[in-house]
mmCIF file of C-alpha atoms and ligand atoms in Angstrom:
data_model
loop_
_atom_site.group_PDB
_atom_site.id
_atom_site.type_symbol
_atom_site.label_atom_id
_atom_site.label_comp_id
_atom_site.label_asym_id
_atom_site.label_seq_id
_atom_site.Cartn_x
_atom_site.Cartn_y
_atom_site.Cartn_z
ATOM 1 C CA UNK A 1 60.714 -24.052 4.644
ATOM 2 C CA UNK A 2 56.981 -22.586 4.799
ATOM 3 C CA UNK A 3 55.331 -25.233 6.360
ATOM 4 C CA UNK A 4 51.453 -24.255 7.373
ATOM 5 C CA UNK A 5 53.030 -20.396 6.988
ATOM 6 C CA UNK A 6 50.297 -18.121 5.315
ATOM 7 C CA UNK A 7 51.598 -15.895 2.864
ATOM 8 C CA UNK A 8 50.585 -12.703 1.088
ATOM 9 C CA UNK A 9 52.749 -11.774 -1.743
ATOM 10 C CA UNK A 10 51.278 -8.189 -3.534
ATOM 11 C CA UNK A 11 51.418 -7.736 -7.600
ATOM 12 C CA UNK A 12 51.797 -11.170 -7.267
ATOM 13 C CA UNK A 13 50.159 -12.313 -11.116
ATOM 14 C CA UNK A 14 53.780 -11.789 -12.991
ATOM 15 C CA UNK A 15 57.089 -10.853 -13.282
ATOM 16 C CA UNK A 16 59.094 -11.352 -9.347
ATOM 17 C CA UNK A 17 55.987 -11.477 -7.233
ATOM 18 C CA UNK A 18 54.854 -14.628 -9.099
ATOM 19 C CA UNK A 19 57.930 -16.085 -9.240
ATOM 20 C CA UNK A 20 58.003 -15.839 -5.086
ATOM 21 C CA UNK A 21 54.590 -16.993 -4.595
ATOM 22 C CA UNK A 22 54.773 -20.591 -6.872
ATOM 23 C CA UNK A 23 58.263 -20.841 -4.675
ATOM 24 C CA UNK A 24 56.310 -20.281 -1.596
ATOM 25 C CA UNK A 25 53.490 -23.015 -2.505
ATOM 26 C CA UNK A 26 56.073 -25.390 -3.441
ATOM 27 C CA UNK A 27 57.519 -24.499 -0.132
ATOM 28 C CA UNK A 28 54.129 -25.719 1.630
ATOM 29 C CA UNK A 29 52.921 -21.578 2.227
ATOM 30 C CA UNK A 30 49.559 -21.332 1.484
ATOM 31 C CA UNK A 31 49.442 -17.950 -0.253
ATOM 32 C CA UNK A 32 47.787 -15.122 -1.160
ATOM 33 C CA UNK A 33 48.097 -14.136 -4.862
ATOM 34 C CA UNK A 34 47.259 -10.070 -5.355
ATOM 35 C CA UNK A 35 46.258 -8.132 -8.299
ATOM 36 C CA UNK A 36 45.144 -4.583 -8.703
ATOM 37 C CA UNK A 37 41.867 -3.853 -10.046
ATOM 38 C CA UNK A 38 42.634 -2.883 -13.835
ATOM 39 C CA UNK A 39 44.560 -6.331 -13.811
ATOM 40 C CA UNK A 40 42.727 -8.630 -15.521
ATOM 41 C CA UNK A 41 41.409 -11.157 -12.733
ATOM 42 C CA UNK A 42 41.810 -14.588 -14.994
ATOM 43 C CA UNK A 43 45.422 -14.408 -14.754
ATOM 44 C CA UNK A 44 45.436 -14.448 -11.466
ATOM 45 C CA UNK A 45 42.870 -17.389 -11.310
ATOM 46 C CA UNK A 46 45.689 -18.861 -13.691
ATOM 47 C CA UNK A 47 48.436 -18.523 -10.833
ATOM 48 C CA UNK A 48 46.026 -19.808 -8.341
ATOM 49 C CA UNK A 49 45.294 -23.131 -10.522
ATOM 50 C CA UNK A 50 49.077 -23.811 -11.504
ATOM 51 C CA UNK A 51 50.052 -23.386 -7.704
ATOM 52 C CA UNK A 52 46.516 -26.169 -7.153
ATOM 53 C CA UNK A 53 47.606 -28.806 -10.055
ATOM 54 C CA UNK A 54 51.041 -28.782 -8.216
ATOM 55 C CA UNK A 55 49.457 -29.577 -5.109
ATOM 56 C CA UNK A 56 49.868 -26.326 -3.571
ATOM 57 C CA UNK A 57 46.936 -24.051 -1.906
ATOM 58 C CA UNK A 58 46.156 -20.331 -3.208
ATOM 59 C CA UNK A 59 43.610 -17.856 -3.001
ATOM 60 C CA UNK A 60 43.334 -14.800 -5.884
ATOM 61 C CA UNK A 61 42.437 -11.275 -4.532
ATOM 62 C CA UNK A 62 42.119 -8.114 -6.130
ATOM 63 C CA UNK A 63 43.004 -5.123 -4.185
ATOM 64 C CA UNK A 64 44.967 -1.833 -5.182
ATOM 65 C CA UNK A 65 47.763 -1.310 -2.752
ATOM 66 C CA UNK A 66 47.917 2.343 -3.235
ATOM 67 C CA UNK A 67 44.626 2.362 -1.640
ATOM 68 C CA UNK A 68 44.436 2.067 1.906
ATOM 69 C CA UNK A 69 40.926 0.509 2.316
ATOM 70 C CA UNK A 70 41.279 -2.317 -0.653
ATOM 71 C CA UNK A 71 44.709 -3.175 0.999
ATOM 72 C CA UNK A 72 42.662 -3.654 4.635
ATOM 73 C CA UNK A 73 40.003 -5.871 2.483
ATOM 74 C CA UNK A 74 42.767 -7.607 1.268
ATOM 75 C CA UNK A 75 44.233 -8.821 4.922
ATOM 76 C CA UNK A 76 41.107 -9.303 6.084
ATOM 77 C CA UNK A 77 40.353 -11.845 3.481
ATOM 78 C CA UNK A 78 43.158 -13.664 3.839
ATOM 79 C CA UNK A 79 43.049 -13.592 8.164
ATOM 80 C CA UNK A 80 38.828 -14.655 7.126
ATOM 81 C CA UNK A 81 40.148 -17.802 4.429
ATOM 82 C CA UNK A 82 42.975 -18.843 6.584
ATOM 83 C CA UNK A 83 42.896 -17.795 10.177
ATOM 84 C CA UNK A 84 45.932 -15.823 10.551
ATOM 85 C CA UNK A 85 48.905 -14.104 8.538
ATOM 86 C CA UNK A 86 52.489 -14.988 8.951
ATOM 87 C CA UNK A 87 54.397 -13.536 5.947
ATOM 88 C CA UNK A 88 54.244 -10.390 3.891
ATOM 89 C CA UNK A 89 55.634 -9.580 1.125
ATOM 90 C CA UNK A 90 55.273 -5.889 -0.212
ATOM 91 C CA UNK A 91 56.441 -6.899 -3.350
ATOM 92 C CA UNK A 92 54.011 -4.827 -6.204
ATOM 93 C CA UNK A 93 55.596 -1.497 -7.549
ATOM 94 C CA UNK A 94 56.085 0.188 -10.615
ATOM 95 C CA UNK A 95 58.208 2.460 -12.630
ATOM 96 C CA UNK A 96 57.116 6.064 -14.762
ATOM 97 C CA UNK A 97 60.827 6.775 -15.399
ATOM 98 C CA UNK A 98 61.440 10.812 -17.003
ATOM 99 C CA UNK A 99 63.910 12.800 -16.396
ATOM 100 C CA UNK A 100 63.194 15.434 -13.689
ATOM 101 C CA UNK A 101 62.878 18.220 -15.484
ATOM 102 C CA UNK A 102 59.753 16.542 -17.756
ATOM 103 C CA UNK A 103 58.578 14.510 -15.085
ATOM 104 C CA UNK A 104 55.264 15.954 -14.530
ATOM 105 C CA UNK A 105 53.605 15.876 -10.726
ATOM 106 C CA UNK A 106 51.300 12.919 -11.600
ATOM 107 C CA UNK A 107 53.859 10.752 -12.447
ATOM 108 C CA UNK A 108 55.854 11.465 -9.138
ATOM 109 C CA UNK A 109 52.928 10.924 -6.966
ATOM 110 C CA UNK A 110 51.627 7.740 -8.989
ATOM 111 C CA UNK A 111 55.071 5.800 -8.084
ATOM 112 C CA UNK A 112 55.208 7.135 -4.507
ATOM 113 C CA UNK A 113 51.644 6.059 -3.961
ATOM 114 C CA UNK A 114 52.041 2.649 -5.248
ATOM 115 C CA UNK A 115 55.659 1.617 -4.416
ATOM 116 C CA UNK A 116 55.781 3.401 -0.845
ATOM 117 C CA UNK A 117 52.291 4.416 0.242
ATOM 118 C CA UNK A 118 51.328 0.944 -0.536
ATOM 119 C CA UNK A 119 54.145 -0.475 1.876
ATOM 120 C CA UNK A 120 52.318 1.572 4.390
ATOM 121 C CA UNK A 121 48.797 0.623 3.310
ATOM 122 C CA UNK A 122 49.738 -3.244 3.908
ATOM 123 C CA UNK A 123 52.047 -3.134 6.598
ATOM 124 C CA UNK A 124 49.671 -0.859 8.768
ATOM 125 C CA UNK A 125 46.809 -3.471 8.079
ATOM 126 C CA UNK A 126 48.944 -6.162 8.632
ATOM 127 C CA UNK A 127 50.413 -5.657 11.502
ATOM 128 C CA UNK A 128 47.443 -5.854 13.428
ATOM 129 C CA UNK A 129 47.504 -9.864 13.245
ATOM 130 C CA UNK A 130 51.101 -9.924 13.462
ATOM 131 C CA UNK A 131 51.847 -8.723 16.459
ATOM 132 C CA UNK A 132 49.927 -11.381 18.204
ATOM 133 C CA UNK A 133 51.988 -14.386 16.643
ATOM 134 C CA UNK A 134 55.154 -12.603 14.948
ATOM 135 C CA UNK A 135 55.806 -12.752 11.311
ATOM 136 C CA UNK A 136 57.888 -11.458 8.621
ATOM 137 C CA UNK A 137 57.662 -8.785 6.487
ATOM 138 C CA UNK A 138 59.630 -8.769 3.258
ATOM 139 C CA UNK A 139 59.492 -5.130 1.180
ATOM 140 C CA UNK A 140 60.716 -4.987 -2.520
ATOM 141 C CA UNK A 141 63.399 -1.952 -2.634
ATOM 142 C CA UNK A 142 66.090 -1.539 -5.320
ATOM 143 C CA UNK A 143 69.537 -1.126 -5.750
ATOM 144 C CA UNK A 144 68.249 2.331 -7.264
ATOM 145 C CA UNK A 145 66.890 2.964 -3.897
ATOM 146 C CA UNK A 146 70.142 3.165 -2.272
ATOM 147 C CA UNK A 147 72.660 4.954 -5.531
ATOM 148 C CA UNK A 148 69.775 6.742 -7.134
ATOM 149 C CA UNK A 149 69.544 6.631 -10.747
ATOM 150 C CA UNK A 150 69.453 8.800 -14.336
ATOM 151 C CA UNK A 151 65.211 9.413 -15.059
ATOM 152 C CA UNK A 152 64.288 7.563 -11.953
ATOM 153 C CA UNK A 153 64.151 10.100 -9.395
ATOM 154 C CA UNK A 154 60.630 8.845 -8.367
ATOM 155 C CA UNK A 155 61.485 5.251 -8.546
ATOM 156 C CA UNK A 156 64.687 6.087 -6.399
ATOM 157 C CA UNK A 157 62.946 8.113 -3.901
ATOM 158 C CA UNK A 158 60.311 5.947 -3.186
ATOM 159 C CA UNK A 159 62.696 2.340 -2.872
ATOM 160 C CA UNK A 160 64.722 4.397 -0.668
ATOM 161 C CA UNK A 161 61.434 5.361 0.968
ATOM 162 C CA UNK A 162 60.943 1.636 1.487
ATOM 163 C CA UNK A 163 64.512 1.223 3.163
ATOM 164 C CA UNK A 164 63.912 3.861 5.654
ATOM 165 C CA UNK A 165 60.094 2.709 6.288
ATOM 166 C CA UNK A 166 61.603 -0.923 6.564
ATOM 167 C CA UNK A 167 64.682 -0.120 9.115
ATOM 168 C CA UNK A 168 61.917 1.905 11.425
ATOM 169 C CA UNK A 169 59.334 -0.407 11.696
ATOM 170 C CA UNK A 170 62.120 -3.089 12.231
ATOM 171 C CA UNK A 171 62.636 -1.279 15.586
ATOM 172 C CA UNK A 172 58.885 -0.757 16.487
ATOM 173 C CA UNK A 173 58.552 -4.887 15.946
ATOM 174 C CA UNK A 174 61.353 -6.678 17.037
ATOM 175 C CA UNK A 175 60.021 -7.222 20.900
ATOM 176 C CA UNK A 176 56.855 -8.662 19.226
ATOM 177 C CA UNK A 177 59.307 -10.982 16.766
ATOM 178 C CA UNK A 178 57.670 -9.482 14.145
ATOM 179 C CA UNK A 179 61.049 -8.903 11.548
ATOM 180 C CA UNK A 180 61.082 -6.428 9.115
ATOM 181 C CA UNK A 181 63.335 -6.968 5.995
ATOM 182 C CA UNK A 182 63.780 -5.539 2.494
ATOM 183 C CA UNK A 183 65.338 -6.702 -0.075
ATOM 184 C CA UNK A 184 66.766 -4.550 -3.010
ATOM 185 C CA UNK A 185 67.597 -6.062 -6.114
ATOM 186 C CA UNK A 186 69.847 -4.946 -9.009
ATOM 187 C CA UNK A 187 68.792 -5.768 -12.774
ATOM 188 C CA UNK A 188 66.689 -8.323 -12.828
ATOM 189 C CA UNK A 189 65.718 -10.692 -16.406
ATOM 190 C CA UNK A 190 61.852 -9.131 -16.187
ATOM 191 C CA UNK A 191 59.544 -7.092 -17.980
ATOM 192 C CA UNK A 192 60.730 -4.124 -16.226
ATOM 193 C CA UNK A 193 63.681 -4.282 -17.422
ATOM 194 C CA UNK A 194 62.752 -5.438 -21.220
ATOM 195 C CA UNK A 195 61.973 -2.224 -22.321
ATOM 196 C CA UNK A 196 65.544 -1.065 -21.974
ATOM 197 C CA UNK A 197 67.459 -0.277 -24.984
ATOM 198 C CA UNK A 198 70.218 -2.635 -25.822
ATOM 199 C CA UNK A 199 73.024 -0.292 -25.586
ATOM 200 C CA UNK A 200 71.577 0.131 -21.830
ATOM 201 C CA UNK A 201 71.360 -3.278 -21.413
ATOM 202 C CA UNK A 202 75.710 -4.168 -22.177
ATOM 203 C CA UNK A 203 76.455 -0.510 -20.357
ATOM 204 C CA UNK A 204 74.944 -1.909 -17.159
ATOM 205 C CA UNK A 205 75.995 -5.321 -17.803
ATOM 206 C CA UNK A 206 80.024 -4.002 -17.617
ATOM 207 C CA UNK A 207 79.681 -2.423 -14.031
ATOM 208 C CA UNK A 208 77.703 -6.139 -12.753
ATOM 209 C CA UNK A 209 81.230 -7.459 -11.590
ATOM 210 C CA UNK A 210 79.442 -10.983 -12.106
ATOM 211 C CA UNK A 211 78.287 -9.501 -15.844
ATOM 212 C CA UNK A 212 74.942 -10.399 -15.856
ATOM 213 C CA UNK A 213 71.276 -9.559 -15.350
ATOM 214 C CA UNK A 214 69.961 -12.181 -12.391
ATOM 215 C CA UNK A 215 67.401 -14.092 -12.340
ATOM 216 C CA UNK A 216 63.735 -13.731 -10.735
ATOM 217 C CA UNK A 217 64.335 -16.863 -9.178
ATOM 218 C CA UNK A 218 67.573 -15.265 -7.359
ATOM 219 C CA UNK A 219 65.459 -12.653 -5.682
ATOM 220 C CA UNK A 220 62.722 -15.089 -4.538
ATOM 221 C CA UNK A 221 65.325 -17.072 -2.790
ATOM 222 C CA UNK A 222 66.000 -14.582 -1.347
ATOM 223 C CA UNK A 223 62.698 -13.679 -0.191
ATOM 224 C CA UNK A 224 61.972 -17.522 1.062
ATOM 225 C CA UNK A 225 64.755 -17.092 3.320
ATOM 226 C CA UNK A 226 63.222 -13.977 4.785
ATOM 227 C CA UNK A 227 60.480 -15.669 5.093
ATOM 228 C CA UNK A 228 61.623 -19.182 6.645
ATOM 229 C CA UNK A 229 62.861 -19.979 9.805
ATOM 230 C CA UNK A 230 66.122 -19.714 8.757
ATOM 231 C CA UNK A 231 66.145 -16.236 9.587
ATOM 232 C CA UNK A 232 65.062 -15.903 12.703
ATOM 233 C CA UNK A 233 67.512 -13.202 13.790
ATOM 234 C CA UNK A 234 67.265 -11.324 10.914
ATOM 235 C CA UNK A 235 65.646 -7.512 11.344
ATOM 236 C CA UNK A 236 66.360 -4.277 9.373
ATOM 237 C CA UNK A 237 68.686 -5.569 6.644
ATOM 238 C CA UNK A 238 68.030 -4.662 3.193
ATOM 239 C CA UNK A 239 69.995 -7.920 1.235
ATOM 240 C CA UNK A 240 71.034 -6.670 -2.200
ATOM 241 C CA UNK A 241 70.908 -9.201 -4.962
ATOM 242 C CA UNK A 242 72.345 -7.298 -7.261
ATOM 243 C CA UNK A 243 75.532 -9.645 -8.033
ATOM 244 C CA UNK A 244 77.325 -7.311 -6.699
ATOM 245 C CA UNK A 245 76.903 -3.801 -8.721
ATOM 246 C CA UNK A 246 76.614 -2.056 -5.735
ATOM 247 C CA UNK A 247 78.753 -2.227 -3.210
HETATM 248 P P1 NAP B 301 56.458 -5.965 -12.667
HETATM 249 O O1 NAP B 301 56.722 -7.468 -13.876
HETATM 250 O O2 NAP B 301 55.731 -4.951 -13.177
HETATM 251 O O3 NAP B 301 55.351 -6.584 -11.479
HETATM 252 C C1 NAP B 301 54.704 -5.710 -11.015
HETATM 253 C C2 NAP B 301 53.268 -6.257 -10.531
HETATM 254 O O4 NAP B 301 52.632 -5.579 -10.187
HETATM 255 C C3 NAP B 301 52.579 -6.953 -11.604
HETATM 256 O O5 NAP B 301 52.006 -7.703 -11.055
HETATM 257 C C4 NAP B 301 51.248 -5.570 -11.255
HETATM 258 O O6 NAP B 301 50.336 -5.420 -11.447
HETATM 259 C C5 NAP B 301 51.549 -5.121 -9.990
HETATM 260 N N1 NAP B 301 50.963 -4.378 -9.503
HETATM 261 C C6 NAP B 301 51.622 -2.905 -10.228
HETATM 262 N N2 NAP B 301 50.627 -2.083 -9.063
HETATM 263 C C7 NAP B 301 49.872 -2.436 -8.280
HETATM 264 C C8 NAP B 301 49.131 -1.767 -7.587
HETATM 265 N N3 NAP B 301 48.542 -0.677 -7.386
HETATM 266 N N4 NAP B 301 48.181 -2.601 -6.855
HETATM 267 C C9 NAP B 301 48.731 -4.125 -6.660
HETATM 268 N N5 NAP B 301 49.723 -4.991 -7.557
HETATM 269 C C10 NAP B 301 49.769 -3.792 -8.402
HETATM 270 O O7 NAP B 301 57.191 -5.921 -12.074
HETATM 271 P P2 NAP B 301 58.836 -6.688 -11.532
HETATM 272 O O8 NAP B 301 59.775 -6.817 -12.221
HETATM 273 O O9 NAP B 301 58.176 -7.895 -11.180
HETATM 274 O O10 NAP B 301 59.328 -5.703 -9.965
HETATM 275 C C11 NAP B 301 58.600 -6.616 -9.196
HETATM 276 C C12 NAP B 301 59.469 -5.690 -8.164
HETATM 277 O O11 NAP B 301 60.629 -5.707 -7.308
HETATM 278 C C13 NAP B 301 59.073 -4.048 -7.934
HETATM 279 O O12 NAP B 301 58.718 -3.774 -6.268
HETATM 280 C C14 NAP B 301 60.496 -3.602 -7.912
HETATM 281 O O13 NAP B 301 60.054 -2.416 -8.069
HETATM 282 C C15 NAP B 301 60.971 -4.677 -7.959
HETATM 283 N N6 NAP B 301 62.786 -4.431 -8.246
HETATM 284 C C16 NAP B 301 62.691 -5.085 -9.900
HETATM 285 C C17 NAP B 301 63.962 -4.973 -10.644
HETATM 286 C C18 NAP B 301 63.515 -5.441 -11.787
HETATM 287 O O14 NAP B 301 65.051 -5.388 -12.013
HETATM 288 N N7 NAP B 301 62.711 -6.283 -12.030
HETATM 289 C C19 NAP B 301 64.932 -4.471 -10.109
HETATM 290 C C20 NAP B 301 64.650 -3.833 -8.511
HETATM 291 C C21 NAP B 301 63.203 -4.181 -7.734
HETATM 292 P P3 NAP B 301 49.904 -4.956 -13.325
HETATM 293 O O15 NAP B 301 50.766 -5.510 -14.012
HETATM 294 O O16 NAP B 301 47.520 -5.841 -13.721
HETATM 295 O O17 NAP B 301 50.075 -3.788 -13.404
#
C-alpha cells in the first residue's frame, strides 16, 4: 500500500509509533525512525535492524521534536537520504498528568512543547518538500482532546490544539495535494495506559461500547489507510479509534 513512499514516524522506537513504522515498512515504505536525545540510540538501531531483517528499508534519526532546529535536521536528513518525503506521522507524545490545582507550570509547558509545538515544528519543516509533490500528514491526537479528562488539562489542551492545527493546515495545503488528518485514539493497550490502576481501567472499559481497550495495530491500521492512496480525498478529518467511547 505504500510502495516507494518515504515516511517519517516521530517517536517510533516503541509504542504506537513503532507499530506504525513496522506496518509502513511491511507495506513498502522507506521509514525514518525518530527518537529523542534522552532515548537510547541502540533501541532505534534495533528497530531499524528488525525492519531490515523483514526485507524493509529504514534509518534512525535522533531529534527532539520540541526543538525547532532538531526537527529541521530530521526533515533534512530524510530528504538527503531518500530524496523526498511523502508521509509525516507526528506521533511523538508525552503525558504529565496532575489535577490542575497541583499542576506546575513546567508540567504544562513540557506537554505542550512536545505534543503541540512538536507537531508545528515537524509540519513546518516538512511542508517545503511536501508542497512540491503532495503528501500526507497524520497527527496523533486523542479522544481526550475532544472530551477532556480529569488530571489531563495539559494533555487535553495539547491534543485539542493538534486537532485545530490539523484542520487549519488542511485548509491551507489542500490545493497543493497535501492532506492533513488526525487520529484520535481512545484507550490503547500501551505503556501509556499500563500506568493506570486496575480500578480506573475497569471503569474506563465500562464506558467503551466495545468493552475493551484498543490495540496498537488498530491505530497503525488507520495510519496506514490515511497514508495510502486509498485516502486521497480525505483531509481535515479526525478519525477516532476508540471502540465507540467518544460518540
Ligand atoms: P509511548 O509508548 O510513551 O511512546 C511515545 C514515543 O514518543 C516514545 O518513543 C518517546 O521516546 C517518543 N518521544 C517522547 N518525547 C519525544 C520528543 N520530544 N521527540 C521525539 N520523540 C519523543 O506513547 P504511545 O502510547 O505509543 O502514544 C503515541 C501517541 O499516541 C502519543 O502522541 C500519544 O499521546 C497518543 N495517544 C496514545 C494513547 C494510548 O492509549 N496509548 C491514546 C491516545 C493518544 P522515549 O520513550 O525515549 O521518551
